[in-house]
Amino acid sequence: MAERLPVAVLGANGRMGSEAVKAVNAADDLEVVAALGRGDSLDDLVDAGARYIVDLSIPDATEANVRFAVEHGMHAVVGTTGWDTPRLDSLAALLGEHPGVGVLIAPNFALGSVLASAFAAKAARYFESVEIVELHHPDKVDAPSGTAIRTAQLIAAARAEAGVGPSPDATTKQLDGARGADVDGVRVHAVRLRGLVAHEEVLLGGVGEQLTIRHDSFDRVSFMPGVILGLRTVADHPGLTVGLDGYLDLGL
Amino acid sequence: MAERLPVAVLGANGRMGSEAVKAVNAADDLEVVAALGRGDSLDDLVDAGARYIVDLSIPDATEANVRFAVEHGMHAVVGTTGWDTPRLDSLAALLGEHPGVGVLIAPNFALGSVLASAFAAKAARYFESVEIVELHHPDKVDAPSGTAIRTAQLIAAARAEAGVGPSPDATTKQLDGARGADVDGVRVHAVRLRGLVAHEEVLLGGVGEQLTIRHDSFDRVSFMPGVILGLRTVADHPGLTVGLDGYLDLGL
Amino acid sequence: MAERLPVAVLGANGRMGSEAVKAVNAADDLEVVAALGRGDSLDDLVDAGARYIVDLSIPDATEANVRFAVEHGMHAVVGTTGWDTPRLDSLAALLGEHPGVGVLIAPNFALGSVLASAFAAKAARYFESVEIVELHHPDKVDAPSGTAIRTAQLIAAARAEAGVGPSPDATTKQLDGARGADVDGVRVHAVRLRGLVAHEEVLLGGVGEQLTIRHDSFDRVSFMPGVILGLRTVADHPGLTVGLDGYLDLGL
Amino acid sequence: MAERLPVAVLGANGRMGSEAVKAVNAADDLEVVAALGRGDSLDDLVDAGARYIVDLSIPDATEANVRFAVEHGMHAVVGTTGWDTPRLDSLAALLGEHPGVGVLIAPNFALGSVLASAFAAKAARYFESVEIVELHHPDKVDAPSGTAIRTAQLIAAARAEAGVGPSPDATTKQLDGARGADVDGVRVHAVRLRGLVAHEEVLLGGVGEQLTIRHDSFDRVSFMPGVILGLRTVADHPGLTVGLDGYLDLGL
């Protein structure tokens, strides 16, 4: 039987981290050799023989965690936010000194969500109209969601590149807000409904036809297949990759 | 074989009127005996022996058409807009003098649309959250649609009557318009997309569940079953009825 | 402050029962005074002063539980299956001897699901075509779901009563199974998909229009509002009621 | 102003052909110089100066039409069915003798449909479960639709290539047909509903998430943007291309 890849989970006591521990151990080819929480020493990674880390800690800790991993030749899959351009540049420089090591930093590990955004951007140039409806639980404080805004930006960029004009809209008389928010020329509508988790629908319309691409996230465990995919693939992608779509075979 | 009911169509050259002529003639139990356009004399109704009229003319003509019918003992099914309260009151008074005659004035003859609104209003008190998404072709000038505004008003009234509070919404940070228009406390989102005709979706959410009621109108022929139903039923409803739901067996 | 109604939960250690304990205690006007599991004595209900029971036990136990409650003047809300006609008849007879006591036996406490079935049955006579698509997690052993079969039966009965013929279908050449199962003349399609819980969609189609009624159950907590509604209303419905729709103001 | 490309439409009196005449003339950069029906001589193509043909004739005529076009150096966009392997091979050989000429043979010109199939196949390897629901008007004689069968085959091939096992399914007790047709291991459900035209929905499910890709064809005019795209691009693709996806920038 093949040996399992030795993985350390950082931020292992958080909601995402504890799911990651379960998911890694459930994978045939992976094994958690260390599960670190706040205050644990990074030296434990070395002692445990980890060759991969999953960082799901906090913005204040993630940079030190990942740099430590890279310096010790461990590949890293990172879901923590807080990676601004200076941090990314500095990490890329560090990776230049460790040529065999791979790091994946992904704001979104839901495969379906990443695919939905990529498909929507790809299709956007072929339709006259495009709008986005995102739906979330009513405890969410921001509208639209960050994911919907990013999808709209990708769509807008794809249409601009292909020379497609704005979606037609003859509205001259509206109740305030009826036509949604304008994100780079793409209308985005945010629904808030008890019972929901996180959902996004991209509607593309042309003469006589409609294409709809919808992603539903029912549970945060939906992020785990993306984390596992990241662990299995990160060693084949030396250097820095931002966004899980870089690892998907989208041919995009 | 039973005799067909003799029906006159007014506004017979318009888009709706010409569909009505076809639909009435296609019904086993109905027959078009007169098809009047602009400038034709109302006396033709009498000469043709009409006992029912379908008025799909224009706001300026509809009142005279319907009053003429009532005065001549003909039942009327009316899809033309322009019936404000004074006109309705005056018509009701006239009907008081002609006790056997029925008139149905319906702003919307799409059975599915009328049912969707009625169901949404009925369900609204049982869910914590409710929002509306309406979707139309991009040549529409108003947003939200009149139908969506009426549905929202019915929902708001039903929730108020049942003592249900507002839908929860923790939004504190939004792009302008993201959360839609506010119609009596119900959020309404208007999508405009090439390829669509007229669509409405009412989303109701509670802990762990969602109820969705959606109506799609693909073509104006969708109004015809409602017109036919009106013609078949109007004689059983003497006096004035506003809204097709008054003829449906909704038990509402 | 008003006193809370004293409620006992039977089957309190099961998945549904433990949710019910939480939900009852979370309601302002209700309170769990006894939570019984397998082997606990029904005398505890009396000792605890329960005036209402929620029975979420097992088919073998539910009849004895409910009869005990009725004999002690307690109202009962029952979600356990296993109530065949002889048991129901016998219970109705017992209730005849306890005229003030109410019992609700409901195969389905999801408000949205009950409403969806009722609306679908109401609408079915107004559309030429109707089909059902139900979607569940892939660990479900039966297809279609019991709920979908009941919905199809309600629809078929409503159409028969209104004299509506079968949905049109010109299919002459099909792969085995493509057109779904036939339940009293209504086509029912069962989708099995990882990530889903329990979902049902009734599609009604007429010339130029479609009405869709969809219910999504994301979590078994979706049954709790129905249980709470039952508890609050059962005392106002003396005798035996089967089906939560009997308590809803559907006017159907 | 740039000269318009001279296009001939064959099968110009058919339903698709007459739409094509309108669509080509409506395009800024194209012009119909000949519109041929049954019995018209192919020599008219030469006389009219056509450099492109759109063939929407009948299976018995299409091969001769296209070969004539190629022999006269005209590019061809072909929507007629009936191109089996021997015909395609023979055409490819002919194109070898006319190296600058391009021919596109496409069973489906709806951009959205082609995109939906391509995206579904691309996504299929990343989800545990996949099923297809197709919905059509009730006058359709075959079930499932040819498009749905092709989509299922593409999905099955993509999963096989990626080593993904069958979708999980614990069904042990079913009404005949409930779980749909089995196309290469992919379940396909066919709904028939008055009011609909042609619709396809691919449902992909993983732990905690769902991806849905849906295409709605409301009208056969939805094929025209694909025909126009074909005409604009065919000259850049010398030789034989089967399937519109070969002209789309899918990076697949």
mmCIF file of C-alpha atoms in Angstrom, chain C residues 16-218:
data_model
loop_
_atom_site.group_PDB
_atom_site.id
_atom_site.type_symbol
_atom_site.label_atom_id
_atom_site.label_comp_id
_atom_site.label_asym_id
_atom_site.label_seq_id
_atom_site.Cartn_x
_atom_site.Cartn_y
_atom_site.Cartn_z
ATOM 1 C CA MET C 16 -36.097 14.583 15.378
ATOM 2 C CA GLY C 17 -36.888 14.412 19.093
ATOM 3 C CA SER C 18 -33.750 16.197 20.167
ATOM 4 C CA GLU C 19 -34.453 18.975 17.643
ATOM 5 C CA ALA C 20 -37.980 19.211 19.050
ATOM 6 C CA VAL C 21 -36.712 19.656 22.606
ATOM 7 C CA LYS C 22 -34.577 22.558 21.415
ATOM 8 C CA ALA C 23 -37.342 24.089 19.334
ATOM 9 C CA VAL C 24 -39.995 23.878 22.058
ATOM 10 C CA ASN C 25 -37.705 25.451 24.610
ATOM 11 C CA ALA C 26 -36.797 28.178 22.136
ATOM 12 C CA ALA C 27 -40.473 29.175 21.757
ATOM 13 C CA ASP C 28 -41.591 31.999 24.053
ATOM 14 C CA ASP C 29 -44.865 30.373 24.954
ATOM 15 C CA LEU C 30 -43.836 26.716 25.311
ATOM 16 C CA GLU C 31 -41.683 24.774 27.735
ATOM 17 C CA VAL C 32 -40.378 21.183 27.839
ATOM 18 C CA VAL C 33 -41.397 19.660 31.173
ATOM 19 C CA ALA C 34 -40.499 16.082 30.288
ATOM 20 C CA ALA C 35 -38.249 14.470 27.689
ATOM 21 C CA LEU C 36 -38.790 10.738 27.480
ATOM 22 C CA GLY C 37 -36.683 8.166 25.678
ATOM 23 C CA ARG C 38 -37.078 4.456 25.168
ATOM 24 C CA GLY C 39 -37.826 2.673 28.449
ATOM 25 C CA ASP C 40 -38.984 5.742 30.345
ATOM 26 C CA SER C 41 -42.364 5.380 32.038
ATOM 27 C CA LEU C 42 -45.355 7.242 30.648
ATOM 28 C CA ASP C 43 -46.273 8.085 34.226
ATOM 29 C CA ASP C 44 -43.514 10.679 34.034
ATOM 30 C CA LEU C 45 -45.828 12.707 31.785
ATOM 31 C CA VAL C 46 -48.336 13.007 34.586
ATOM 32 C CA ASP C 47 -45.743 13.652 37.244
ATOM 33 C CA ALA C 48 -44.225 16.433 35.148
ATOM 34 C CA GLY C 49 -47.571 18.104 34.633
ATOM 35 C CA ALA C 50 -47.481 17.893 30.833
ATOM 36 C CA ARG C 51 -50.622 19.088 29.083
ATOM 37 C CA TYR C 52 -49.255 18.560 25.565
ATOM 38 C CA ILE C 53 -47.134 15.840 24.075
ATOM 39 C CA VAL C 54 -45.018 15.724 20.934
ATOM 40 C CA ASP C 55 -44.604 12.126 19.872
ATOM 41 C CA LEU C 56 -41.544 11.489 17.717
ATOM 42 C CA SER C 57 -40.892 7.980 18.964
ATOM 43 C CA ILE C 58 -41.110 4.783 16.879
ATOM 44 C CA PRO C 59 -43.980 3.017 15.080
ATOM 45 C CA ASP C 60 -44.150 0.332 17.772
ATOM 46 C CA ALA C 61 -44.540 2.823 20.601
ATOM 47 C CA THR C 62 -46.559 5.691 19.186
ATOM 48 C CA GLU C 63 -50.053 4.212 19.608
ATOM 49 C CA ALA C 64 -49.620 3.473 23.312
ATOM 50 C CA ASN C 65 -48.054 6.895 23.844
ATOM 51 C CA VAL C 66 -50.862 8.796 22.198
ATOM 52 C CA ARG C 67 -53.658 6.767 23.834
ATOM 53 C CA PHE C 68 -52.080 7.355 27.239
ATOM 54 C CA ALA C 69 -51.965 11.085 26.527
ATOM 55 C CA VAL C 70 -55.584 11.244 25.424
ATOM 56 C CA GLU C 71 -56.739 9.258 28.431
ATOM 57 C CA HIS C 72 -54.986 11.802 30.649
ATOM 58 C CA GLY C 73 -56.462 14.772 28.843
ATOM 59 C CA MET C 74 -53.283 15.790 27.092
ATOM 60 C CA HIS C 75 -53.284 17.099 23.507
ATOM 61 C CA ALA C 76 -50.927 15.311 21.145
ATOM 62 C CA VAL C 77 -48.884 16.310 18.099
ATOM 63 C CA VAL C 78 -47.593 13.181 16.392
ATOM 64 C CA GLY C 79 -44.890 12.815 13.751
ATOM 65 C CA THR C 80 -44.256 9.082 14.088
ATOM 66 C CA THR C 81 -45.348 6.862 11.192
ATOM 67 C CA GLY C 82 -47.247 3.613 11.548
ATOM 68 C CA TRP C 83 -50.808 4.886 11.925
ATOM 69 C CA ASP C 84 -52.866 2.590 9.701
ATOM 70 C CA THR C 85 -56.641 2.780 9.399
ATOM 71 C CA PRO C 86 -57.500 0.427 12.283
ATOM 72 C CA ARG C 87 -55.252 2.402 14.646
ATOM 73 C CA LEU C 88 -56.709 5.703 13.456
ATOM 74 C CA ASP C 89 -60.293 4.430 13.855
ATOM 75 C CA SER C 90 -59.572 3.171 17.324
ATOM 76 C CA LEU C 91 -57.975 6.485 18.292
ATOM 77 C CA ALA C 92 -60.914 8.431 16.906
ATOM 78 C CA ALA C 93 -63.234 6.329 19.050
ATOM 79 C CA LEU C 94 -61.143 7.041 22.130
ATOM 80 C CA LEU C 95 -61.195 10.757 21.363
ATOM 81 C CA GLY C 96 -64.992 10.508 21.239
ATOM 82 C CA GLU C 97 -64.845 9.721 24.923
ATOM 83 C CA HIS C 98 -62.542 12.706 25.611
ATOM 84 C CA PRO C 99 -64.307 15.480 23.754
ATOM 85 C CA GLY C 100 -61.999 18.356 24.641
ATOM 86 C CA VAL C 101 -58.792 16.677 23.559
ATOM 87 C CA GLY C 102 -57.097 17.250 20.182
ATOM 88 C CA VAL C 103 -54.667 15.023 18.302
ATOM 89 C CA LEU C 104 -52.739 15.966 15.162
ATOM 90 C CA ILE C 105 -51.088 13.156 13.227
ATOM 91 C CA ALA C 106 -48.913 14.542 10.443
ATOM 92 C CA PRO C 107 -46.748 12.566 8.054
ATOM 93 C CA ASN C 108 -44.970 15.788 7.128
ATOM 94 C CA PHE C 109 -44.360 18.807 9.352
ATOM 95 C CA ALA C 110 -42.529 20.925 6.779
ATOM 96 C CA LEU C 111 -44.901 23.861 6.258
ATOM 97 C CA GLY C 112 -43.463 24.593 2.860
ATOM 98 C CA SER C 113 -43.912 21.046 1.663
ATOM 99 C CA VAL C 114 -47.522 20.905 2.837
ATOM 100 C CA LEU C 115 -48.245 24.241 1.165
ATOM 101 C CA ALA C 116 -46.535 23.152 -2.056
ATOM 102 C CA SER C 117 -48.694 20.019 -2.300
ATOM 103 C CA ALA C 118 -51.870 21.944 -1.572
ATOM 104 C CA PHE C 119 -51.094 24.661 -4.114
ATOM 105 C CA ALA C 120 -50.133 22.110 -6.764
ATOM 106 C CA ALA C 121 -53.399 20.242 -6.315
ATOM 107 C CA LYS C 122 -55.324 23.517 -6.486
ATOM 108 C CA ALA C 123 -53.600 24.658 -9.680
ATOM 109 C CA ALA C 124 -53.626 21.291 -11.449
ATOM 110 C CA ARG C 125 -57.046 21.681 -13.034
ATOM 111 C CA TYR C 126 -56.086 24.914 -14.786
ATOM 112 C CA PHE C 127 -53.150 23.531 -16.798
ATOM 113 C CA GLU C 128 -52.961 21.125 -19.695
ATOM 114 C CA SER C 129 -49.764 19.465 -18.454
ATOM 115 C CA VAL C 130 -48.333 18.598 -15.059
ATOM 116 C CA GLU C 131 -45.249 16.631 -14.049
ATOM 117 C CA ILE C 132 -43.194 16.271 -10.861
ATOM 118 C CA VAL C 133 -39.438 16.241 -10.390
ATOM 119 C CA GLU C 134 -38.234 15.270 -6.924
ATOM 120 C CA LEU C 135 -34.581 15.459 -5.928
ATOM 121 C CA HIS C 136 -32.896 13.803 -2.926
ATOM 122 C CA HIS C 137 -29.501 12.738 -1.557
ATOM 123 C CA PRO C 138 -28.207 9.507 -3.134
ATOM 124 C CA ASP C 139 -28.518 7.426 0.037
ATOM 125 C CA LYS C 140 -32.287 7.311 -0.262
ATOM 126 C CA VAL C 141 -33.507 3.782 -1.051
ATOM 127 C CA ASP C 142 -36.948 4.474 -2.510
ATOM 128 C CA ALA C 143 -37.869 6.361 -5.680
ATOM 129 C CA PRO C 144 -39.962 8.398 -6.051
ATOM 130 C CA SER C 145 -40.227 9.783 -2.535
ATOM 131 C CA GLY C 146 -43.388 9.197 -0.535
ATOM 132 C CA THR C 147 -44.067 12.933 -0.590
ATOM 133 C CA ALA C 148 -43.869 13.064 -4.380
ATOM 134 C CA ILE C 149 -46.185 10.084 -4.698
ATOM 135 C CA ARG C 150 -48.730 11.736 -2.382
ATOM 136 C CA THR C 151 -48.468 15.001 -4.308
ATOM 137 C CA ALA C 152 -49.045 13.161 -7.587
ATOM 138 C CA GLN C 153 -52.082 11.414 -6.120
ATOM 139 C CA LEU C 154 -53.547 14.730 -4.906
ATOM 140 C CA ILE C 155 -52.985 16.257 -8.336
ATOM 141 C CA ALA C 156 -54.516 13.284 -10.133
ATOM 142 C CA ALA C 157 -57.572 13.380 -7.886
ATOM 143 C CA ALA C 158 -58.046 17.127 -8.409
ATOM 144 C CA ARG C 159 -57.803 16.779 -12.185
ATOM 145 C CA ALA C 160 -60.215 13.846 -12.227
ATOM 146 C CA GLU C 161 -62.715 15.813 -10.159
ATOM 147 C CA ALA C 162 -62.509 18.778 -12.533
ATOM 148 C CA GLY C 163 -62.780 16.558 -15.587
ATOM 149 C CA VAL C 164 -59.331 17.407 -16.915
ATOM 150 C CA GLY C 165 -57.831 14.819 -19.246
ATOM 151 C CA PRO C 166 -54.325 13.361 -19.106
ATOM 152 C CA SER C 167 -51.285 15.519 -19.827
ATOM 153 C CA PRO C 168 -50.498 15.396 -23.561
ATOM 154 C CA ASP C 169 -47.545 13.224 -24.561
ATOM 155 C CA ALA C 170 -46.605 12.346 -28.126
ATOM 156 C CA THR C 171 -43.668 10.143 -27.142
ATOM 157 C CA THR C 172 -43.458 7.099 -29.387
ATOM 158 C CA LYS C 173 -39.769 6.294 -29.097
ATOM 159 C CA GLN C 174 -38.024 6.365 -25.761
ATOM 160 C CA LEU C 175 -35.108 4.981 -23.831
ATOM 161 C CA ASP C 176 -36.478 2.898 -20.995
ATOM 162 C CA GLY C 177 -37.333 5.105 -18.040
ATOM 163 C CA ALA C 178 -36.829 8.451 -19.780
ATOM 164 C CA ARG C 179 -40.375 9.619 -19.162
ATOM 165 C CA GLY C 180 -40.341 8.806 -15.438
ATOM 166 C CA ALA C 181 -42.730 6.816 -13.287
ATOM 167 C CA ASP C 182 -46.470 6.935 -13.797
ATOM 168 C CA VAL C 183 -48.385 7.705 -10.576
ATOM 169 C CA ASP C 184 -52.104 7.814 -11.303
ATOM 170 C CA GLY C 185 -51.310 9.279 -14.717
ATOM 171 C CA VAL C 186 -48.882 11.918 -13.409
ATOM 172 C CA ARG C 187 -45.247 11.539 -14.480
ATOM 173 C CA VAL C 188 -42.775 11.645 -11.587
ATOM 174 C CA HIS C 189 -38.991 11.869 -12.048
ATOM 175 C CA ALA C 190 -36.572 11.099 -9.207
ATOM 176 C CA VAL C 191 -33.104 12.695 -9.228
ATOM 177 C CA ARG C 192 -30.428 11.501 -6.765
ATOM 178 C CA LEU C 193 -27.543 13.882 -6.192
ATOM 179 C CA ARG C 194 -24.822 14.166 -3.545
ATOM 180 C CA GLY C 195 -25.195 17.438 -1.633
ATOM 181 C CA LEU C 196 -28.982 17.522 -1.710
ATOM 182 C CA VAL C 197 -31.413 16.831 1.115
ATOM 183 C CA ALA C 198 -35.072 16.705 -0.017
ATOM 184 C CA HIS C 199 -36.584 18.789 -2.798
ATOM 185 C CA GLU C 200 -39.747 18.658 -4.874
ATOM 186 C CA GLU C 201 -40.750 20.611 -7.959
ATOM 187 C CA VAL C 202 -44.214 20.555 -9.535
ATOM 188 C CA LEU C 203 -44.228 21.813 -13.140
ATOM 189 C CA LEU C 204 -47.532 22.925 -14.652
ATOM 190 C CA GLY C 205 -47.700 23.978 -18.277
ATOM 191 C CA GLY C 206 -50.289 25.598 -20.496
ATOM 192 C CA VAL C 207 -50.173 27.310 -23.861
ATOM 193 C CA GLY C 208 -47.510 30.008 -23.556
ATOM 194 C CA GLU C 209 -46.987 29.725 -19.813
ATOM 195 C CA GLN C 210 -45.578 27.645 -16.971
ATOM 196 C CA LEU C 211 -46.234 27.620 -13.224
ATOM 197 C CA THR C 212 -43.577 26.046 -11.020
ATOM 198 C CA ILE C 213 -43.992 25.271 -7.348
ATOM 199 C CA ARG C 214 -40.817 24.121 -5.645
ATOM 200 C CA HIS C 215 -40.032 23.148 -2.082
ATOM 201 C CA ASP C 216 -36.504 22.721 -0.745
ATOM 202 C CA SER C 217 -35.857 21.076 2.571
ATOM 203 C CA PHE C 218 -32.254 21.751 3.517
#
